PDB file of C-alpha atoms in Angstrom:
ATOM      1  CA  TYR A1278       8.601 -35.280 -13.897  1.00 92.00           C
ATOM      2  CA  GLU A1279      11.079 -38.129 -14.114  1.00 94.00           C
ATOM      3  CA  LYS A1280      11.015 -37.895 -17.906  1.00 96.00           C
ATOM      4  CA  ALA A1281      11.399 -34.093 -18.043  1.00 95.00           C
ATOM      5  CA  LEU A1282      14.235 -33.781 -15.550  1.00 97.00           C
ATOM      6  CA  PRO A1283      17.031 -35.233 -17.726  1.00 97.00           C
ATOM      7  CA  PHE A1284      16.200 -32.736 -20.481  1.00 97.00           C
ATOM      8  CA  TYR A1285      16.484 -29.746 -18.134  1.00 97.00           C
ATOM      9  CA  LEU A1286      19.724 -31.073 -16.688  1.00 96.00           C
ATOM     10  CA  ARG A1287      21.093 -31.731 -20.169  1.00 97.00           C
ATOM     11  CA  ALA A1288      20.240 -28.158 -21.186  1.00 96.00           C
ATOM     12  CA  THR A1289      22.412 -26.892 -18.329  1.00 95.00           C
ATOM     13  CA  GLU A1290      25.285 -29.063 -19.586  1.00 96.00           C
ATOM     14  CA  LEU A1291      24.926 -27.979 -23.211  1.00 96.00           C
ATOM     15  CA  GLU A1292      24.755 -24.286 -22.337  1.00 94.00           C
ATOM     16  CA  PRO A1293      26.239 -23.663 -18.872  1.00 91.00           C
ATOM     17  CA  SER A1294      25.438 -19.943 -18.963  1.00 89.00           C
ATOM     18  CA  TYR A1295      21.709 -20.588 -19.539  1.00 90.00           C
ATOM     19  CA  PRO A1296      19.959 -20.189 -16.149  1.00 94.00           C
ATOM     20  CA  SER A1297      16.486 -21.461 -17.069  1.00 94.00           C
ATOM     21  CA  GLY A1298      17.490 -25.120 -17.242  1.00 96.00           C
ATOM     22  CA  HIS A1299      18.334 -24.867 -13.539  1.00 96.00           C
ATOM     23  CA  TYR A1300      15.037 -23.126 -12.807  1.00 95.00           C
ATOM     24  CA  TRP A1301      12.938 -25.827 -14.445  1.00 95.00           C
ATOM     25  CA  ALA A1302      15.035 -28.632 -12.947  1.00 97.00           C
ATOM     26  CA  GLY A1303      14.460 -26.998  -9.560  1.00 97.00           C
ATOM     27  CA  ARG A1304      10.716 -26.895 -10.192  1.00 95.00           C
ATOM     28  CA  VAL A1305      10.743 -30.574 -11.100  1.00 96.00           C
ATOM     29  CA  TYR A1306      12.675 -31.447  -7.966  1.00 97.00           C
ATOM     30  CA  LEU A1307      10.129 -29.474  -5.901  1.00 95.00           C
ATOM     31  CA  ALA A1308       7.283 -31.405  -7.499  1.00 94.00           C
ATOM     32  CA  MET A1309       9.127 -34.625  -6.681  1.00 95.00           C
ATOM     33  CA  THR A1310       9.679 -33.317  -3.101  1.00 95.00           C
ATOM     34  CA  ASN A1311      13.452 -33.564  -3.482  1.00 97.00           C
ATOM     35  CA  TYR A1312      13.997 -30.287  -1.678  1.00 96.00           C
ATOM     36  CA  PRO A1313      17.796 -30.374  -1.301  1.00 96.00           C
ATOM     37  CA  GLN A1314      18.298 -30.812  -5.053  1.00 97.00           C
ATOM     38  CA  ALA A1315      15.580 -28.249  -5.774  1.00 96.00           C
ATOM     39  CA  LEU A1316      17.302 -25.662  -3.625  1.00 96.00           C
ATOM     40  CA  ASP A1317      20.641 -26.328  -5.322  1.00 95.00           C
ATOM     41  CA  GLU A1318      19.133 -25.850  -8.778  1.00 96.00           C
ATOM     42  CA  LEU A1319      17.085 -22.790  -7.851  1.00 94.00           C
ATOM     43  CA  GLU A1320      20.067 -21.126  -6.183  1.00 92.00           C
ATOM     44  CA  THR A1321      22.191 -21.829  -9.267  1.00 93.00           C
ATOM     45  CA  HIS A1322      19.454 -20.314 -11.437  1.00 93.00           C
ATOM     46  CA  GLU A1323      19.485 -17.098  -9.410  1.00 89.00           C
ATOM     47  CA  MET A1324      23.269 -16.937  -9.256  1.00 89.00           C
ATOM     48  CA  LYS A1325      23.555 -17.307 -13.038  1.00 90.00           C
ATOM     49  CA  GLN A1326      21.212 -14.368 -13.428  1.00 88.00           C
ATOM     50  CA  GLY A1327      23.690 -12.257 -11.464  1.00 82.00           C
ATOM     51  CA  LEU A1328      21.102 -10.702  -9.178  1.00 72.00           C
ATOM     52  CA  ARG A1329      21.661  -9.890  -5.512  1.00 68.00           C
ATOM     53  CA  GLU A1330      24.499 -12.407  -5.182  1.00 70.00           C
ATOM     54  CA  GLY A1331      25.242 -11.890  -1.486  1.00 69.00           C
ATOM     55  CA  PHE A1332      21.560 -11.905  -0.589  1.00 71.00           C
ATOM     56  CA  ILE A1333      20.901 -14.968  -2.719  1.00 81.00           C
ATOM     57  CA  ARG A1334      23.437 -17.112  -0.899  1.00 84.00           C
ATOM     58  CA  ASP A1335      22.100 -15.929   2.469  1.00 90.00           C
ATOM     59  CA  ASP A1336      18.466 -16.515   1.432  1.00 90.00           C
ATOM     60  CA  TRP A1337      19.157 -20.051   0.244  1.00 91.00           C
ATOM     61  CA  LYS A1338      21.146 -20.838   3.384  1.00 94.00           C
ATOM     62  CA  ARG A1339      18.176 -19.673   5.447  1.00 95.00           C
ATOM     63  CA  CYS A1340      15.899 -21.895   3.341  1.00 95.00           C
ATOM     64  CA  ARG A1341      18.174 -24.908   3.838  1.00 96.00           C
ATOM     65  CA  ASP A1342      18.289 -24.264   7.588  1.00 97.00           C
ATOM     66  CA  ALA A1343      14.490 -24.030   7.716  1.00 97.00           C
ATOM     67  CA  LEU A1344      14.197 -27.256   5.716  1.00 97.00           C
ATOM     68  CA  ASP A1345      16.606 -29.027   8.075  1.00 97.00           C
ATOM     69  CA  LYS A1346      14.748 -27.771  11.125  1.00 97.00           C
ATOM     70  CA  ASP A1347      11.071 -27.977  10.111  1.00 96.00           C
ATOM     71  CA  GLN A1348      11.082 -29.961   6.867  1.00 96.00           C
ATOM     72  CA  SER A1349       8.970 -28.805   3.912  1.00 95.00           C
ATOM     73  CA  ARG A1350       6.614 -26.611   5.960  1.00 95.00           C
ATOM     74  CA  GLY A1351       9.584 -24.742   7.427  1.00 96.00           C
ATOM     75  CA  TYR A1352      11.019 -24.261   3.955  1.00 96.00           C
ATOM     76  CA  TRP A1353       7.780 -22.803   2.568  1.00 96.00           C
ATOM     77  CA  MET A1354       7.342 -20.525   5.585  1.00 96.00           C
ATOM     78  CA  LYS A1355      10.901 -19.247   5.131  1.00 96.00           C
ATOM     79  CA  ARG A1356      10.232 -18.635   1.432  1.00 93.00           C
ATOM     80  CA  ILE A1357       7.189 -16.525   2.367  1.00 94.00           C
ATOM     81  CA  GLU A1358       9.309 -14.521   4.801  1.00 93.00           C
ATOM     82  CA  ILE A1359      11.943 -13.916   2.129  1.00 90.00           C
ATOM     83  CA  VAL A1360       9.441 -13.072  -0.584  1.00 88.00           C
ATOM     84  CA  LYS A1361       7.664 -10.560   1.654  1.00 88.00           C
ATOM     85  CA  ALA A1362      10.927  -8.619   1.846  1.00 87.00           C
ATOM     86  CA  ASP A1363      11.124  -8.412  -1.968  1.00 83.00           C
ATOM     87  CA  PRO A1364       9.258  -5.347  -3.276  1.00 83.00           C
ATOM     88  CA  GLU A1365       9.365  -6.814  -6.798  1.00 83.00           C
ATOM     89  CA  GLN A1366       7.408  -9.952  -5.886  1.00 85.00           C
ATOM     90  CA  LYS A1367       4.122 -10.395  -7.732  1.00 90.00           C
ATOM     91  CA  PRO A1368       0.946 -11.963  -6.276  1.00 93.00           C
ATOM     92  CA  TYR A1369       1.169 -15.176  -8.310  1.00 94.00           C
ATOM     93  CA  GLY A1370       4.425 -15.999  -6.508  1.00 91.00           C
ATOM     94  CA  TYR A1371       2.788 -15.440  -3.137  1.00 92.00           C
ATOM     95  CA  ALA A1372      -0.208 -17.538  -4.176  1.00 95.00           C
ATOM     96  CA  GLU A1373       2.131 -20.386  -5.116  1.00 94.00           C
ATOM     97  CA  LEU A1374       3.728 -20.410  -1.682  1.00 95.00           C
ATOM     98  CA  TYR A1375       0.411 -20.483   0.148  1.00 96.00           C
ATOM     99  CA  ALA A1376      -0.883 -23.215  -2.173  1.00 96.00           C
ATOM    100  CA  ARG A1377       2.181 -25.293  -1.388  1.00 95.00           C
ATOM    101  CA  LEU A1378       1.488 -24.805   2.324  1.00 95.00           C
ATOM    102  CA  GLY A1379      -2.082 -25.980   1.830  1.00 94.00           C
ATOM    103  CA  ASP A1380      -3.583 -22.596   2.780  1.00 96.00           C
ATOM    104  CA  LYS A1381      -6.345 -22.665   0.167  1.00 97.00           C
ATOM    105  CA  PRO A1382      -8.175 -19.465   1.168  1.00 97.00           C
ATOM    106  CA  GLN A1383      -5.007 -17.350   1.116  1.00 97.00           C
ATOM    107  CA  ALA A1384      -3.760 -18.977  -2.096  1.00 97.00           C
ATOM    108  CA  LEU A1385      -7.060 -18.302  -3.865  1.00 97.00           C
ATOM    109  CA  THR A1386      -7.240 -14.730  -2.584  1.00 97.00           C
ATOM    110  CA  LEU A1387      -3.747 -14.039  -3.886  1.00 96.00           C
ATOM    111  CA  LEU A1388      -4.508 -15.783  -7.159  1.00 96.00           C
ATOM    112  CA  GLY A1389      -7.516 -13.469  -7.553  1.00 96.00           C
ATOM    113  CA  LYS A1390      -5.189 -10.526  -6.912  1.00 95.00           C
ATOM    114  CA  ALA A1391      -2.780 -11.871  -9.534  1.00 96.00           C
ATOM    115  CA  LEU A1392      -5.646 -11.975 -12.014  1.00 96.00           C
ATOM    116  CA  ALA A1393      -6.701  -8.406 -11.181  1.00 96.00           C
ATOM    117  CA  GLU A1394      -3.116  -7.174 -11.622  1.00 95.00           C
ATOM    118  CA  HIS A1395      -2.627  -9.110 -14.871  1.00 93.00           C
ATOM    119  CA  ASP A1396       0.199 -11.028 -13.271  1.00 93.00           C
ATOM    120  CA  SER A1397       1.705 -14.067 -14.943  1.00 87.00           C
ATOM    121  CA  MET A1398      -0.956 -16.751 -15.292  1.00 89.00           C
ATOM    122  CA  GLU A1399       0.413 -18.780 -18.228  1.00 86.00           C
ATOM    123  CA  ASN A1400       1.362 -21.778 -16.075  1.00 88.00           C
ATOM    124  CA  LEU A1401      -1.932 -21.947 -14.208  1.00 91.00           C
ATOM    125  CA  LEU A1402      -2.862 -25.265 -15.822  1.00 91.00           C
ATOM    126  CA  ALA A1403       0.570 -26.843 -15.544  1.00 89.00           C
ATOM    127  CA  ASP A1404       1.859 -25.800 -12.116  1.00 91.00           C
ATOM    128  CA  ASP A1405       1.623 -28.809  -9.821  1.00 91.00           C
ATOM    129  CA  PHE A1406       0.913 -26.808  -6.679  1.00 94.00           C
ATOM    130  CA  TRP A1407      -2.607 -25.986  -7.924  1.00 95.00           C
ATOM    131  CA  ASP A1408      -3.595 -29.660  -7.964  1.00 94.00           C
ATOM    132  CA  GLY A1409      -5.241 -29.414  -4.528  1.00 94.00           C
ATOM    133  CA  LEU A1410      -7.274 -26.379  -5.636  1.00 96.00           C
ATOM    134  CA  ARG A1411      -8.433 -27.362  -9.109  1.00 94.00           C
ATOM    135  CA  HIS A1412     -11.832 -28.531  -7.817  1.00 94.00           C
ATOM    136  CA  GLU A1413     -12.481 -25.230  -5.976  1.00 95.00           C
ATOM    137  CA  SER A1414     -15.169 -23.029  -7.542  1.00 96.00           C
ATOM    138  CA  LYS A1415     -13.026 -19.880  -7.159  1.00 97.00           C
ATOM    139  CA  PHE A1416     -10.140 -21.572  -8.973  1.00 96.00           C
ATOM    140  CA  LYS A1417     -12.485 -22.630 -11.795  1.00 95.00           C
ATOM    141  CA  GLU A1418     -13.831 -19.073 -11.976  1.00 96.00           C
ATOM    142  CA  ILE A1419     -10.303 -17.694 -12.326  1.00 96.00           C
ATOM    143  CA  LEU A1420      -9.516 -20.246 -15.041  1.00 94.00           C
ATOM    144  CA  LYS A1421     -12.587 -19.085 -16.913  1.00 94.00           C
ATOM    145  CA  LYS A1422     -11.658 -15.395 -16.603  1.00 94.00           C
ATOM    146  CA  VAL A1423      -8.141 -16.153 -17.842  1.00 93.00           C
ATOM    147  CA  GLY A1424      -9.614 -18.153 -20.732  1.00 92.00           C
ATOM    148  CA  LEU A1425      -7.982 -21.462 -19.810  1.00 92.00           C
ATOM    149  CA  ASP A1426     -11.123 -23.327 -18.697  1.00 89.00           C
ATOM    150  CA  PRO A1427     -11.559 -25.244 -21.986  1.00 91.00           C
ATOM    151  CA  TRP A1428      -8.201 -26.956 -21.343  1.00 90.00           C
ATOM    152  CA  ALA A1429      -8.646 -27.635 -17.632  1.00 85.00           C
ATOM    153  CA  ARG A1430      -8.496 -31.269 -16.581  1.00 66.00           C
TER     154      ARG A1430
END
C-alpha cells in the first residue's frame, strides 16, 4: 500500500478533475487504517463526480463523527446506515462493509447475493477486506463460481 499510494496521489495532481485517483488513495488509506485521510479522499472522489453534493458532505460529516465517537467500528456502522438509505447500492458494497466489521456470516451471505445478481466481483482477489474470509469454504466456492479460484492465494 505504501508503494501504491504516491501513484494515486500523483494522478490527482496531474489531472485534478479525475476522481478515481482519490477513490483509490482512499481505499489505500482504509487498508492502512488511516481513516481520517481515507475519508478526505473518498469525499473528494464523490464531490468530483458531482453527485448528491449536499448529501455527500452531510454523509461524510456523519462518518467523521462516528469515527471520532466509536473509532473504526462506529465508522463502519455509520457507513452501513448510509448505504442502506441508497437504493442504488449493490450487494457487493454491503458485503464489503460487513467484512470490514468482521461479520463473516453476513458478509458471505451478501457476497453470495452479489454473485447471484452478477454484481461487480472483479476485485474479489485484491480487496483487502476479504483477507479474513479467504480460508472460508463459502468464499472459496464463490471464487470458483466466479472463475477466480486458479489465482487465489
